[in-house]
Short mmCIF file of C-alpha atoms in Angstrom, two decimals:
data_model
loop_
_atom_site.label_atom_id
_atom_site.label_comp_id
_atom_site.label_asym_id
_atom_site.label_seq_id
_atom_site.Cartn_x
_atom_site.Cartn_y
_atom_site.Cartn_z
CA MET A 1 -44.45 -50.15 -11.83
CA LYS A 2 -44.34 -46.45 -12.68
CA HIS A 3 -42.70 -45.63 -9.33
CA HIS A 4 -40.27 -48.52 -9.91
CA LYS A 5 -39.21 -47.04 -13.28
CA ILE A 6 -38.76 -43.61 -11.73
CA SER A 7 -36.58 -45.13 -9.00
CA LEU A 8 -34.43 -46.85 -11.61
CA LEU A 9 -34.04 -43.60 -13.51
CA VAL A 10 -33.04 -41.71 -10.37
CA LEU A 11 -30.53 -44.44 -9.49
CA LEU A 12 -29.12 -44.30 -13.02
CA PHE A 13 -28.84 -40.51 -12.79
CA PHE A 14 -26.86 -40.64 -9.55
CA CYS A 15 -24.63 -43.39 -10.91
CA LEU A 16 -23.85 -41.27 -13.97
CA CYS A 17 -23.18 -38.21 -11.79
CA GLU A 18 -20.84 -40.21 -9.57
CA LYS A 19 -19.03 -41.59 -12.61
CA SER A 20 -18.81 -38.11 -14.10
CA PHE A 21 -17.36 -36.73 -10.87
CA ALA A 22 -14.80 -39.51 -10.75
CA GLN A 23 -13.70 -38.67 -14.29
CA THR A 24 -13.57 -34.88 -13.78
CA LYS A 25 -10.00 -33.64 -13.79
CA TYR A 26 -8.71 -31.04 -11.35
CA LYS A 27 -5.33 -29.39 -10.94
CA TYR A 28 -3.31 -30.20 -7.83
CA LEU A 29 0.08 -29.06 -6.60
CA VAL A 30 1.63 -32.39 -5.62
CA LEU A 31 4.39 -32.06 -3.00
CA LEU A 32 7.29 -34.51 -3.11
CA LYS A 33 9.23 -35.80 -0.09
CA ASP A 34 12.81 -35.54 -1.30
CA LYS A 35 15.23 -35.26 -4.22
CA ASN A 36 17.08 -38.49 -3.52
CA ASN A 37 18.99 -40.19 -6.35
CA SER A 38 18.50 -37.16 -8.58
CA PRO A 39 20.50 -37.03 -11.84
CA TYR A 40 20.94 -33.30 -11.15
CA SER A 41 23.76 -31.95 -9.03
CA ILE A 42 24.57 -28.68 -7.30
CA ASN A 43 28.00 -29.05 -8.92
CA SER A 44 26.51 -28.91 -12.44
CA PRO A 45 24.00 -26.04 -12.26
CA LEU A 46 24.06 -25.25 -15.99
CA ALA A 47 21.76 -28.23 -16.44
CA TYR A 48 18.92 -26.23 -14.88
CA LEU A 49 20.11 -22.61 -14.49
CA SER A 50 21.43 -20.09 -17.00
CA GLN A 51 24.94 -18.71 -16.69
CA LYS A 52 23.45 -15.31 -15.81
CA SER A 53 21.47 -16.88 -12.97
CA ILE A 54 24.57 -18.59 -11.62
CA GLU A 55 26.58 -15.36 -11.85
CA ARG A 56 23.85 -13.39 -10.04
CA ARG A 57 24.03 -15.84 -7.13
CA PHE A 58 27.82 -16.01 -7.12
CA LYS A 59 28.18 -12.23 -7.15
CA GLN A 60 26.03 -12.04 -4.00
CA GLY A 61 27.67 -14.99 -2.27
CA ILE A 62 24.59 -17.18 -2.67
CA THR A 63 25.38 -20.87 -3.10
CA ILE A 64 23.50 -23.36 -5.25
CA LYS A 65 21.38 -25.47 -2.92
CA THR A 66 19.48 -28.74 -3.14
CA SER A 67 16.28 -26.69 -3.34
CA ASP A 68 17.53 -25.38 -6.70
CA LEU A 69 17.55 -28.87 -8.19
CA PRO A 70 14.56 -29.87 -10.37
CA PRO A 71 12.25 -32.59 -8.99
CA ASN A 72 13.52 -36.13 -9.51
CA PRO A 73 12.59 -37.19 -13.11
CA THR A 74 11.89 -40.72 -11.87
CA TYR A 75 9.20 -39.38 -9.54
CA ILE A 76 7.67 -37.37 -12.37
CA PHE A 77 7.69 -40.46 -14.61
CA ASP A 78 5.88 -42.50 -11.95
CA ILE A 79 3.23 -39.78 -11.57
CA LEU A 80 2.69 -39.83 -15.33
CA GLN A 81 2.17 -43.60 -15.18
CA THR A 82 -1.03 -43.02 -13.22
CA GLY A 83 -2.54 -41.40 -16.32
CA ALA A 84 -2.32 -37.90 -14.83
CA THR A 85 -0.80 -34.96 -16.70
CA VAL A 86 2.19 -33.07 -15.30
CA ILE A 87 1.91 -29.43 -16.43
CA TYR A 88 4.73 -27.68 -14.55
CA LYS A 89 7.42 -28.61 -12.03
CA SER A 90 8.70 -26.54 -9.11
CA ARG A 91 12.33 -26.73 -8.05
CA TRP A 92 11.95 -24.54 -4.97
CA MET A 93 8.95 -26.35 -3.48
CA ASN A 94 9.88 -29.76 -4.90
CA ALA A 95 6.43 -30.11 -6.41
CA ALA A 96 4.54 -30.73 -9.63
CA LEU A 97 1.36 -29.17 -10.96
CA VAL A 98 -0.72 -32.20 -11.91
CA GLU A 99 -4.07 -32.50 -13.67
CA ALA A 100 -5.79 -35.67 -12.49
CA THR A 101 -9.09 -37.38 -11.83
CA GLU A 102 -10.07 -38.26 -8.27
CA THR A 103 -8.93 -41.84 -8.84
CA GLN A 104 -5.59 -40.76 -10.30
CA LYS A 105 -5.08 -38.27 -7.48
CA ASN A 106 -5.62 -40.98 -4.87
CA THR A 107 -3.17 -43.25 -6.68
CA ILE A 108 -0.59 -40.46 -6.71
CA LEU A 109 -1.04 -39.86 -2.97
CA ASN A 110 -0.19 -43.52 -2.35
CA LEU A 111 3.15 -43.25 -4.16
CA PRO A 112 5.97 -43.62 -1.59
CA PHE A 113 7.75 -40.38 -2.59
CA VAL A 114 4.64 -38.14 -2.42
CA LYS A 115 4.36 -35.94 0.65
CA GLY A 116 0.87 -34.61 0.00
CA ILE A 117 -1.11 -31.93 -1.84
CA GLU A 118 -0.86 -28.17 -1.27
CA PHE A 119 -3.95 -26.98 0.68
CA ASP A 120 -5.25 -30.62 0.56
CA ARG A 121 -7.59 -29.68 -2.28
CA PRO A 122 -7.60 -28.73 -5.97
CA LEU A 123 -6.11 -25.38 -6.90
CA LYS A 124 -9.03 -24.58 -9.19
CA GLN A 125 -12.66 -25.60 -8.66
CA VAL A 126 -16.11 -24.56 -9.85
CA ARG A 127 -16.90 -20.96 -8.98
CA LYS A 128 -19.19 -20.80 -5.93
CA VAL A 129 -19.34 -17.08 -5.13
CA ASP A 130 -18.91 -13.80 -6.92
CA ILE A 131 -15.78 -11.96 -5.87
CA PHE A 132 -14.45 -8.44 -5.86
CA ASP A 133 -12.82 -7.37 -9.13
CA LYS A 134 -9.27 -6.67 -7.96
CA PHE A 135 -8.57 -4.51 -11.01
CA ALA A 136 -11.81 -2.51 -10.66
CA ILE A 137 -10.17 0.61 -9.24
CA GLU A 138 -7.58 0.48 -11.99
CA LYS A 139 -9.78 1.25 -15.02
CA ILE A 140 -7.77 3.48 -17.33
CA GLU A 141 -9.02 6.88 -18.48
CA SER A 142 -7.74 9.03 -21.35
CA LEU A 143 -5.71 12.01 -20.20
CA ASN A 144 -4.23 14.86 -22.21
CA TYR A 145 -0.92 15.75 -20.63
CA GLY A 146 2.66 16.37 -21.62
CA ASN A 147 4.62 13.69 -19.69
CA ALA A 148 5.02 11.77 -16.48
CA THR A 149 6.86 14.56 -14.68
CA ALA A 150 5.14 14.27 -11.29
CA GLN A 151 5.70 10.55 -10.83
CA ILE A 152 9.25 10.69 -12.18
CA GLN A 153 10.26 13.58 -9.91
CA LEU A 154 8.75 11.99 -6.80
CA LEU A 155 10.96 8.95 -7.47
CA GLY A 156 13.97 11.11 -8.26
CA ALA A 157 14.17 9.21 -11.55
CA ASP A 158 14.88 12.45 -13.39
CA ILE A 159 18.16 12.70 -11.43
CA MET A 160 18.77 9.01 -12.13
CA HIS A 161 18.37 9.63 -15.88
CA GLU A 162 20.61 12.70 -15.76
CA GLN A 163 23.33 10.48 -14.32
CA GLY A 164 22.91 8.08 -17.25
CA PHE A 165 21.01 5.24 -15.56
CA HIS A 166 17.93 3.92 -17.35
CA GLY A 167 18.12 0.23 -16.37
CA GLU A 168 20.58 -0.92 -19.04
CA GLY A 169 22.01 -4.33 -18.24
CA MET A 170 19.22 -5.17 -15.77
CA LEU A 171 16.66 -7.91 -16.44
CA VAL A 172 13.16 -7.42 -14.99
CA ALA A 173 10.57 -10.21 -15.05
CA LEU A 174 6.96 -9.00 -15.05
CA LEU A 175 4.21 -11.38 -13.86
CA ASP A 176 0.71 -10.28 -14.86
CA ASP A 177 -2.50 -11.13 -16.77
CA GLY A 178 -0.95 -10.83 -20.23
CA PHE A 179 0.45 -8.05 -22.37
CA LEU A 180 -2.17 -7.39 -25.04
CA ASN A 181 -0.71 -5.62 -28.09
CA ALA A 182 2.55 -4.86 -26.29
CA ASN A 183 4.49 -6.09 -29.32
CA ILE A 184 2.82 -3.52 -31.60
CA SER A 185 2.48 -0.64 -29.13
CA THR A 186 4.19 2.59 -30.13
CA CYS A 187 4.78 3.23 -26.45
CA LEU A 188 6.82 0.03 -26.10
CA GLN A 189 8.66 -0.07 -29.42
CA ASN A 190 11.89 0.89 -27.67
CA LEU A 191 11.84 -2.57 -26.07
CA PHE A 192 11.22 -4.51 -29.24
CA LEU A 193 13.43 -2.51 -31.60
CA ASN A 194 16.35 -2.90 -29.19
CA ASN A 195 15.72 -6.62 -28.52
CA LYS A 196 15.00 -5.96 -24.87
CA VAL A 197 12.28 -8.63 -24.56
CA VAL A 198 14.32 -11.72 -23.77
CA LYS A 199 11.57 -14.21 -22.88
CA ILE A 200 7.79 -14.57 -22.99
CA TYR A 201 5.59 -17.35 -21.62
CA ASP A 202 1.92 -17.87 -20.83
CA PHE A 203 1.58 -20.09 -17.75
CA VAL A 204 -2.22 -19.99 -17.94
CA ASP A 205 -2.49 -21.47 -21.43
CA ASN A 206 0.92 -23.16 -21.44
CA ASP A 207 2.07 -21.40 -24.61
CA ASN A 208 3.55 -18.11 -25.84
CA THR A 209 0.36 -16.12 -26.46
CA VAL A 210 1.11 -13.35 -23.96
CA TYR A 211 0.30 -10.61 -26.48
CA GLU A 212 -3.25 -11.83 -27.14
CA GLN A 213 -4.91 -11.00 -23.80
CA GLY A 214 -4.48 -8.98 -20.65
CA GLY A 215 -4.41 -5.20 -21.05
CA HIS A 216 -3.53 -4.80 -17.37
CA GLY A 217 -0.06 -6.21 -17.95
CA THR A 218 0.47 -3.90 -20.92
CA ALA A 219 -0.31 -0.85 -18.79
CA VAL A 220 2.00 -2.10 -16.03
CA LEU A 221 4.85 -2.73 -18.49
CA SER A 222 4.45 0.76 -19.98
CA THR A 223 4.61 2.33 -16.52
CA MET A 224 8.01 0.77 -15.90
CA ALA A 225 9.59 0.77 -19.36
CA GLY A 226 7.46 2.77 -21.79
CA TYR A 227 8.83 5.62 -23.89
CA LEU A 228 6.83 8.22 -25.81
CA ASP A 229 8.97 11.28 -26.39
CA ASN A 230 7.45 14.44 -24.86
CA GLN A 231 4.48 12.41 -23.59
CA MET A 232 5.34 9.57 -21.21
CA ILE A 233 8.82 8.43 -20.23
CA SER A 234 9.18 5.64 -17.65
CA PRO A 235 11.99 5.06 -15.14
CA ALA A 236 13.63 2.00 -16.73
CA PHE A 237 13.11 2.31 -20.48
CA GLY A 238 16.62 0.89 -20.98
CA ALA A 239 16.04 -2.35 -19.05
CA SER A 240 15.49 -5.79 -20.55
CA VAL A 241 12.29 -7.65 -19.67
CA ALA A 242 10.77 -11.11 -19.48
CA LEU A 243 6.98 -11.16 -19.81
CA PHE A 244 5.02 -13.91 -18.05
CA ARG A 245 1.26 -14.38 -17.97
CA THR A 246 0.28 -16.00 -14.67
CA GLU A 247 -3.15 -14.47 -14.05
CA ASP A 248 -6.37 -15.84 -15.56
CA GLY A 249 -8.79 -12.95 -15.96
CA ALA A 250 -11.76 -15.36 -16.14
CA SER A 251 -11.23 -16.71 -12.62
CA GLU A 252 -9.59 -16.16 -9.27
CA THR A 253 -8.10 -19.35 -7.85
CA PRO A 254 -4.99 -20.60 -6.02
CA LEU A 255 -3.89 -22.05 -9.37
CA GLU A 256 -2.80 -18.53 -10.29
CA GLU A 257 -0.55 -18.47 -7.24
CA ALA A 258 1.03 -21.71 -8.45
CA ASN A 259 1.52 -20.07 -11.86
CA TRP A 260 3.25 -17.22 -10.03
CA LEU A 261 5.62 -19.72 -8.43
CA PHE A 262 6.48 -21.37 -11.76
CA ALA A 263 7.05 -17.98 -13.42
CA ALA A 264 9.30 -16.83 -10.58
CA GLU A 265 11.38 -19.97 -11.00
CA MET A 266 11.67 -19.34 -14.74
CA ALA A 267 12.72 -15.77 -13.97
CA ASP A 268 15.39 -17.15 -11.65
CA SER A 269 16.61 -19.60 -14.30
CA LEU A 270 16.91 -16.77 -16.83
CA GLY A 271 19.02 -14.75 -14.44
CA ALA A 272 16.46 -12.00 -13.74
CA ASP A 273 17.63 -9.32 -11.33
CA ILE A 274 14.16 -8.06 -10.44
CA ILE A 275 10.64 -9.51 -10.34
CA SER A 276 7.82 -6.96 -10.61
CA SER A 277 4.28 -8.18 -10.07
CA SER A 278 1.11 -6.14 -9.78
CA LEU A 279 -1.02 -9.02 -8.59
CA GLY A 280 -2.48 -9.76 -5.16
CA TYR A 281 -4.38 -12.63 -3.59
CA SER A 282 -6.92 -12.51 -0.77
CA THR A 283 -10.30 -14.05 -1.67
CA PHE A 284 -11.11 -16.54 -4.40
CA ASP A 285 -14.00 -17.86 -6.52
CA ASN A 286 -14.42 -20.72 -4.06
CA ALA A 287 -14.85 -19.35 -0.55
CA ALA A 288 -13.15 -22.44 0.86
CA ASP A 289 -9.90 -21.20 -0.71
CA ASN A 290 -10.09 -17.71 0.82
CA TYR A 291 -7.31 -16.22 2.86
CA THR A 292 -8.12 -14.00 5.83
CA PRO A 293 -6.29 -10.84 6.97
CA ALA A 294 -4.80 -12.93 9.79
CA MET A 295 -3.10 -15.08 7.14
CA MET A 296 -1.15 -12.10 5.78
CA ASP A 297 1.68 -13.13 8.10
CA GLY A 298 4.53 -13.62 5.63
CA LYS A 299 4.44 -17.41 5.72
CA THR A 300 0.99 -18.75 4.81
CA ALA A 301 0.04 -17.81 1.23
CA LEU A 302 1.55 -19.86 -1.59
CA SER A 303 2.61 -16.77 -3.55
CA THR A 304 4.16 -15.25 -0.42
CA ARG A 305 6.36 -18.27 0.13
CA ALA A 306 7.31 -18.22 -3.55
CA ALA A 307 8.28 -14.53 -3.33
CA ASP A 308 10.54 -15.17 -0.35
CA LEU A 309 12.20 -18.08 -2.17
CA ALA A 310 12.90 -15.77 -5.11
CA SER A 311 14.45 -13.19 -2.77
CA GLU A 312 16.67 -15.84 -1.20
CA ARG A 313 18.19 -16.37 -4.65
CA GLY A 314 19.33 -12.78 -4.99
CA ILE A 315 16.33 -11.31 -6.82
CA VAL A 316 14.74 -8.02 -5.74
CA VAL A 317 10.99 -8.68 -5.65
CA VAL A 318 8.63 -5.69 -6.06
CA ILE A 319 4.91 -6.25 -5.36
CA SER A 320 1.84 -4.01 -5.47
CA ALA A 321 0.34 -3.61 -1.99
CA GLY A 322 -3.25 -4.05 -3.22
CA ASN A 323 -6.31 -1.87 -3.75
CA LEU A 324 -8.38 -2.82 -0.70
CA GLY A 325 -7.65 0.16 1.55
CA ASP A 326 -11.24 1.39 1.42
CA ASN A 327 -12.64 -2.16 1.46
CA SER A 328 -13.47 -4.25 4.54
CA TRP A 329 -10.22 -6.18 3.96
CA GLN A 330 -8.11 -2.96 4.20
CA ILE A 331 -4.59 -4.42 4.56
CA ILE A 332 -2.03 -5.62 2.02
CA THR A 333 -2.64 -8.81 0.05
CA ALA A 334 -0.32 -11.74 -0.72
CA PRO A 335 2.48 -11.83 -1.74
CA ALA A 336 3.04 -8.24 -0.50
CA ASP A 337 3.12 -9.61 3.06
CA ALA A 338 6.43 -11.43 2.41
CA ASP A 339 9.14 -10.00 4.65
CA SER A 340 11.81 -9.84 1.95
CA VAL A 341 9.81 -8.07 -0.79
CA LEU A 342 9.19 -4.40 -1.45
CA ALA A 343 5.42 -3.89 -1.08
CA ILE A 344 4.40 -0.70 -2.87
CA GLY A 345 1.48 1.52 -1.87
CA ALA A 346 -0.04 4.41 -3.82
CA VAL A 347 -0.16 8.18 -3.50
CA THR A 348 -1.50 10.93 -5.73
CA ARG A 349 0.69 13.08 -7.96
CA ASP A 350 0.87 15.50 -5.03
CA GLY A 351 2.13 12.78 -2.71
CA ILE A 352 -1.13 12.37 -0.78
CA TYR A 353 -2.26 8.91 0.33
CA ALA A 354 -4.67 7.31 -2.15
CA PRO A 355 -7.53 5.85 -0.03
CA PHE A 356 -7.84 2.68 -2.13
CA SER A 357 -4.21 1.73 -1.42
CA SER A 358 -4.00 -1.27 0.90
CA ARG A 359 -2.58 -0.44 4.30
CA GLY A 360 -0.30 -2.12 6.79
CA ASN A 361 0.72 -3.72 8.80
CA THR A 362 1.15 -7.45 8.31
CA ALA A 363 -0.69 -9.81 10.64
CA ASP A 364 2.56 -10.35 12.55
CA GLY A 365 3.15 -6.61 12.96
CA ARG A 366 5.77 -5.81 10.29
CA ILE A 367 5.77 -2.45 8.48
CA LYS A 368 3.84 -2.53 5.19
CA PRO A 369 3.67 -1.09 2.66
CA ASP A 370 7.43 -0.67 2.44
CA VAL A 371 7.38 2.45 0.29
CA VAL A 372 4.97 4.30 -2.00
CA ALA A 373 4.93 5.92 -5.44
CA VAL A 374 2.32 7.62 -7.63
CA GLY A 375 -0.60 5.23 -8.10
CA SER A 376 -3.45 7.70 -8.49
CA GLY A 377 -3.46 9.41 -11.86
CA THR A 378 -0.38 7.45 -12.91
CA SER A 379 0.86 8.22 -16.40
CA LEU A 380 0.96 5.09 -18.58
CA CYS A 381 -0.03 3.70 -21.98
CA ASN A 382 -3.11 1.71 -22.96
CA THR A 383 -3.32 -1.28 -25.32
CA SER A 384 -3.61 1.11 -28.28
CA GLY A 385 -0.23 2.59 -27.43
CA ASN A 386 -1.65 5.95 -26.38
CA ALA A 387 -0.60 7.92 -23.32
CA THR A 388 -3.33 7.75 -20.66
CA ALA A 389 -3.63 7.60 -16.88
CA GLY A 390 -4.80 4.99 -14.39
CA ASN A 391 -5.29 4.34 -10.70
CA GLY A 392 -3.99 1.48 -8.60
CA THR A 393 -1.01 0.11 -6.74
CA SER A 394 -0.55 -1.95 -9.90
CA PHE A 395 1.02 1.19 -11.36
CA SER A 396 2.97 2.44 -8.36
CA ALA A 397 4.76 -0.94 -8.12
CA PRO A 398 6.33 -0.90 -11.62
CA LEU A 399 7.46 2.68 -11.02
CA VAL A 400 9.48 1.44 -8.04
CA ALA A 401 10.66 -1.62 -10.00
CA GLY A 402 12.00 0.82 -12.61
CA LEU A 403 13.68 2.83 -9.86
CA VAL A 404 15.29 -0.36 -8.52
CA ALA A 405 16.62 -1.20 -12.01
CA GLY A 406 18.32 2.18 -12.42
CA PHE A 407 19.54 2.33 -8.82
CA TRP A 408 21.08 -1.17 -8.99
CA GLN A 409 22.65 -0.29 -12.33
CA ALA A 410 24.24 2.69 -10.60
CA ASN A 411 25.43 0.55 -7.66
CA PRO A 412 26.17 -2.86 -9.19
CA TYR A 413 28.23 -4.16 -6.26
CA LEU A 414 25.22 -4.17 -3.91
CA THR A 415 23.40 -7.41 -3.12
CA ALA A 416 19.63 -7.77 -3.57
CA GLN A 417 19.14 -7.47 0.20
CA GLU A 418 21.22 -4.30 0.28
CA VAL A 419 19.26 -2.81 -2.63
CA THR A 420 16.00 -3.59 -0.82
CA ARG A 421 17.32 -1.99 2.36
CA CYS A 422 18.42 1.15 0.50
CA ILE A 423 15.03 1.57 -1.18
CA ARG A 424 13.23 1.15 2.15
CA LYS A 425 15.50 3.66 3.86
CA SER A 426 15.02 6.10 0.97
CA GLY A 427 11.47 6.68 2.20
CA HIS A 428 10.90 10.30 3.23
CA GLN A 429 9.45 9.21 6.58
CA PHE A 430 11.70 6.25 7.32
CA ALA A 431 12.04 7.25 10.98
CA SER A 432 8.26 7.45 11.47
CA PRO A 433 6.47 4.92 9.23
CA THR A 434 2.69 4.80 9.00
CA ILE A 435 0.22 2.11 7.97
CA GLN A 436 -0.79 4.22 4.95
CA LEU A 437 2.60 5.13 3.46
CA GLY A 438 4.98 2.74 5.18
CA TYR A 439 8.43 4.34 5.06
CA GLY A 440 7.26 6.90 2.52
CA TYR A 441 8.16 7.95 -1.03
CA ALA A 442 10.94 5.85 -2.57
CA ASN A 443 13.63 8.13 -4.03
CA PHE A 444 16.83 7.63 -6.03
CA SER A 445 18.88 10.39 -4.41
CA ARG A 446 17.95 9.38 -0.85
CA ALA A 447 18.75 5.73 -1.68
CA ASN A 448 22.21 6.84 -2.79
CA ILE A 449 22.69 8.65 0.50
CA VAL A 450 22.03 5.31 2.24
CA VAL A 451 24.72 3.77 0.05
CA GLN A 452 27.16 6.50 1.07
CA ASN A 453 26.36 5.99 4.75
CA GLU A 454 26.17 2.21 4.90
CA PHE A 455 27.69 0.61 1.81
CA LEU A 456 30.31 3.09 0.69
CA ILE A 457 33.30 1.78 -1.23
CA SER A 458 36.06 2.96 1.06
CA ALA A 459 39.81 3.35 0.87
CA ILE A 460 42.15 0.71 2.28
CA GLU A 461 41.85 1.70 5.90
CA PRO A 462 40.88 -0.05 9.16
CA ASN A 463 37.71 0.44 11.13
CA SER A 464 36.17 -0.96 14.31
CA ASP A 465 35.70 -4.39 12.74
CA LEU A 466 38.96 -4.54 10.82
CA VAL A 467 42.13 -3.89 12.82
CA SER A 468 44.35 -3.76 9.74
CA ILE A 469 44.41 -4.40 5.98
CA THR A 470 47.85 -5.06 4.54
CA ILE A 471 49.21 -5.95 1.10
CA LEU A 472 52.21 -8.16 1.91
CA PRO A 473 55.47 -8.09 -0.08
CA SER A 474 55.55 -11.24 -2.20
CA ASN A 475 55.67 -12.47 -5.77
CA LYS A 476 51.87 -12.32 -5.72
CA SER A 477 49.54 -9.80 -4.15
CA ASP A 478 48.97 -11.29 -0.71
CA VAL A 479 46.26 -9.47 1.21
CA GLU A 480 46.26 -9.84 4.99
CA LEU A 481 43.08 -9.00 6.91
CA LYS A 482 43.21 -8.77 10.71
CA PHE A 483 39.78 -8.77 12.35
CA ALA A 484 38.69 -7.32 15.69
CA ASN A 485 38.28 -9.68 18.65
CA SER A 486 34.62 -8.65 18.86
CA LEU A 487 34.00 -10.77 15.75
CA ILE A 488 35.38 -13.99 17.25
CA ASN A 489 32.96 -16.92 16.77
CA ASN A 490 31.11 -15.01 14.04
CA GLN A 491 30.79 -16.44 10.54
CA LEU A 492 32.47 -14.12 8.05
CA ARG A 493 32.66 -14.04 4.26
CA THR A 494 35.26 -12.34 2.07
CA THR A 495 34.64 -11.81 -1.64
CA PHE A 496 36.84 -10.27 -4.34
CA ILE A 497 34.83 -9.02 -7.34
CA ASN A 498 36.09 -7.75 -10.69
CA GLN A 499 33.76 -4.81 -11.37
CA THR A 500 34.62 -4.71 -15.08
CA THR A 501 33.65 -8.32 -15.80
CA LYS A 502 31.26 -8.64 -12.81
CA GLN A 503 32.99 -11.92 -11.97
CA ILE A 504 33.84 -13.19 -8.50
CA LEU A 505 37.57 -13.85 -8.36
CA TYR A 506 37.66 -15.32 -4.87
CA GLN A 507 35.20 -16.10 -2.11
CA ASP A 508 35.61 -17.76 1.27
CA THR A 509 33.28 -18.28 4.22
CA PHE A 510 34.83 -19.03 7.60
CA THR A 511 34.30 -18.75 11.34
CA LEU A 512 36.72 -16.45 13.15
CA ASN A 513 38.31 -18.12 16.18
CA ASN A 514 40.55 -17.16 19.08
CA ASN A 515 43.64 -18.69 17.53
CA GLN A 516 43.27 -17.07 14.14
CA THR A 517 41.93 -13.56 13.76
CA THR A 518 44.06 -12.96 10.66
CA LYS A 519 43.12 -14.03 7.12
CA THR A 520 45.63 -14.06 4.23
CA ILE A 521 44.44 -14.20 0.60
CA SER A 522 46.79 -14.62 -2.38
CA PHE A 523 46.21 -12.94 -5.76
CA ASP A 524 48.15 -12.76 -9.00
CA THR A 525 47.51 -9.04 -9.07
CA ILE A 526 45.38 -6.38 -7.38
CA SER A 527 43.97 -3.66 -9.63
CA PRO A 528 41.65 -0.66 -9.14
CA ASP A 529 38.68 -2.46 -10.71
CA ILE A 530 38.65 -5.11 -7.96
CA LEU A 531 36.37 -4.75 -4.94
CA LEU A 532 36.72 -6.54 -1.63
CA ARG A 533 33.43 -7.16 0.20
CA ILE A 534 33.63 -8.29 3.84
CA GLU A 535 30.40 -9.55 5.42
CA ASP A 536 29.44 -10.71 8.90
CA LEU A 537 26.94 -13.49 8.19
CA THR A 538 26.19 -13.95 11.88
CA GLN A 539 25.03 -10.35 12.28
CA LYS A 540 23.72 -10.28 8.68
CA LYS A 541 25.53 -7.08 7.73
CA THR A 542 28.24 -5.83 5.40
CA LEU A 543 31.33 -4.78 7.35
CA LYS A 544 33.31 -3.13 4.58
CA ILE A 545 33.52 -2.67 0.80
CA ILE A 546 36.99 -1.70 -0.44
CA ARG A 547 38.34 -0.56 -3.80
CA TRP A 548 42.08 -0.96 -4.38
#
């Protein structure tokens, strides 16, 4: 009888455990099959994008695509009917972050419009192993010094400032672990007093409490946009910022990569020009979720795919390379492996490779890091608003993001891809990259030399691609472009941009054919503030940029 009672108790225990497991809720990224019968349209983008976001695309010749549409609301409604909670929705991946029990998850998978679940498992599970603290190398120490001269001069940001470029008019979205005390920091008061913080959101807690946790993000923000006169001046103290918390300091799970995706999409919707993120993903709390170095191939990690999708929409994405250079992992972490992003390594104030800085190359052999900046002994501010110093590629990345803001401000007619190319080619060792430094130190003056050599605004004159450029006599300003025969069968794009208003006045994409190598465009008037950009989309290069 005693054994019988024990058996009943054991059976009851397992039944309760099974029931408890069935009722436990996990977070899944549910992938949807299509966007059929959507109430949203690519012809009405203001329903899901800001005007600034639309203008950023239009200026760069980037069209609104189906992948920009939000997920079908009917599909989201049907998922909610299962009893699950929909936390966030992804336009780019046509997905929804869902919190559901095992039973609800299985019901969702049986819905006809559901494609599956990212990674085929929850994004966040019970911690099974201890992991490396990815911010460990980045502990901040007090430092008595005058200013950030070394890091600013290596970037050439002092020249940039002398020319009057501090990032004004540029919007940078920072994705990090929170921005503790940023709103009351003396070091960052220039942002708040001048209304430069345009948006905040906490994707971890689904609220606006970004200033209540996460000192790492505060240090990163100060490195890019801080200002303490005679102590610490950052490259882009004139830029506007959006502050997003995507990282949960209490865990390391793929859920944080999903948060990164949602934040990047919000940055896109706001019209951000630049995304700067000092976060990297390699191993997780649950070993089953781990990436391997072989997966740093530019196409596997969730955050890597998200970073590339952001770049496709005309955003320059700047990512810290990682701090695993002297670890068994050694190479860059996701999303720094994305081919379209600027992955930033670290050097000392003297320009010497910092051994902790993650090295290249990617698993598929591409050069990484792209460029480097000071990440060892970097001048920054702590959560008390005091000037200090820290180590880590987390701090070299925002330095380059600040450089990008000022450089793009100085060259507003460039596309995001052209900006990225100029920053890469500004490296002091572009001709001989290494796995430690990539193309070398990013630099404002050298980037401008690239502009002069490759993207110069020229006079109205022909070249090897353009046989002639003629303004025809007419009541309007008719511009006739005659292209070289070598471009026949190539897809070309012509764009007229008003540089004063930053508006596109005319844009046309066409394939040059044997019967028509001449293109005529009619305008009411042609003035000196109008630029003509001619691009060869087949060869993926800019043929000519002309000012009238």
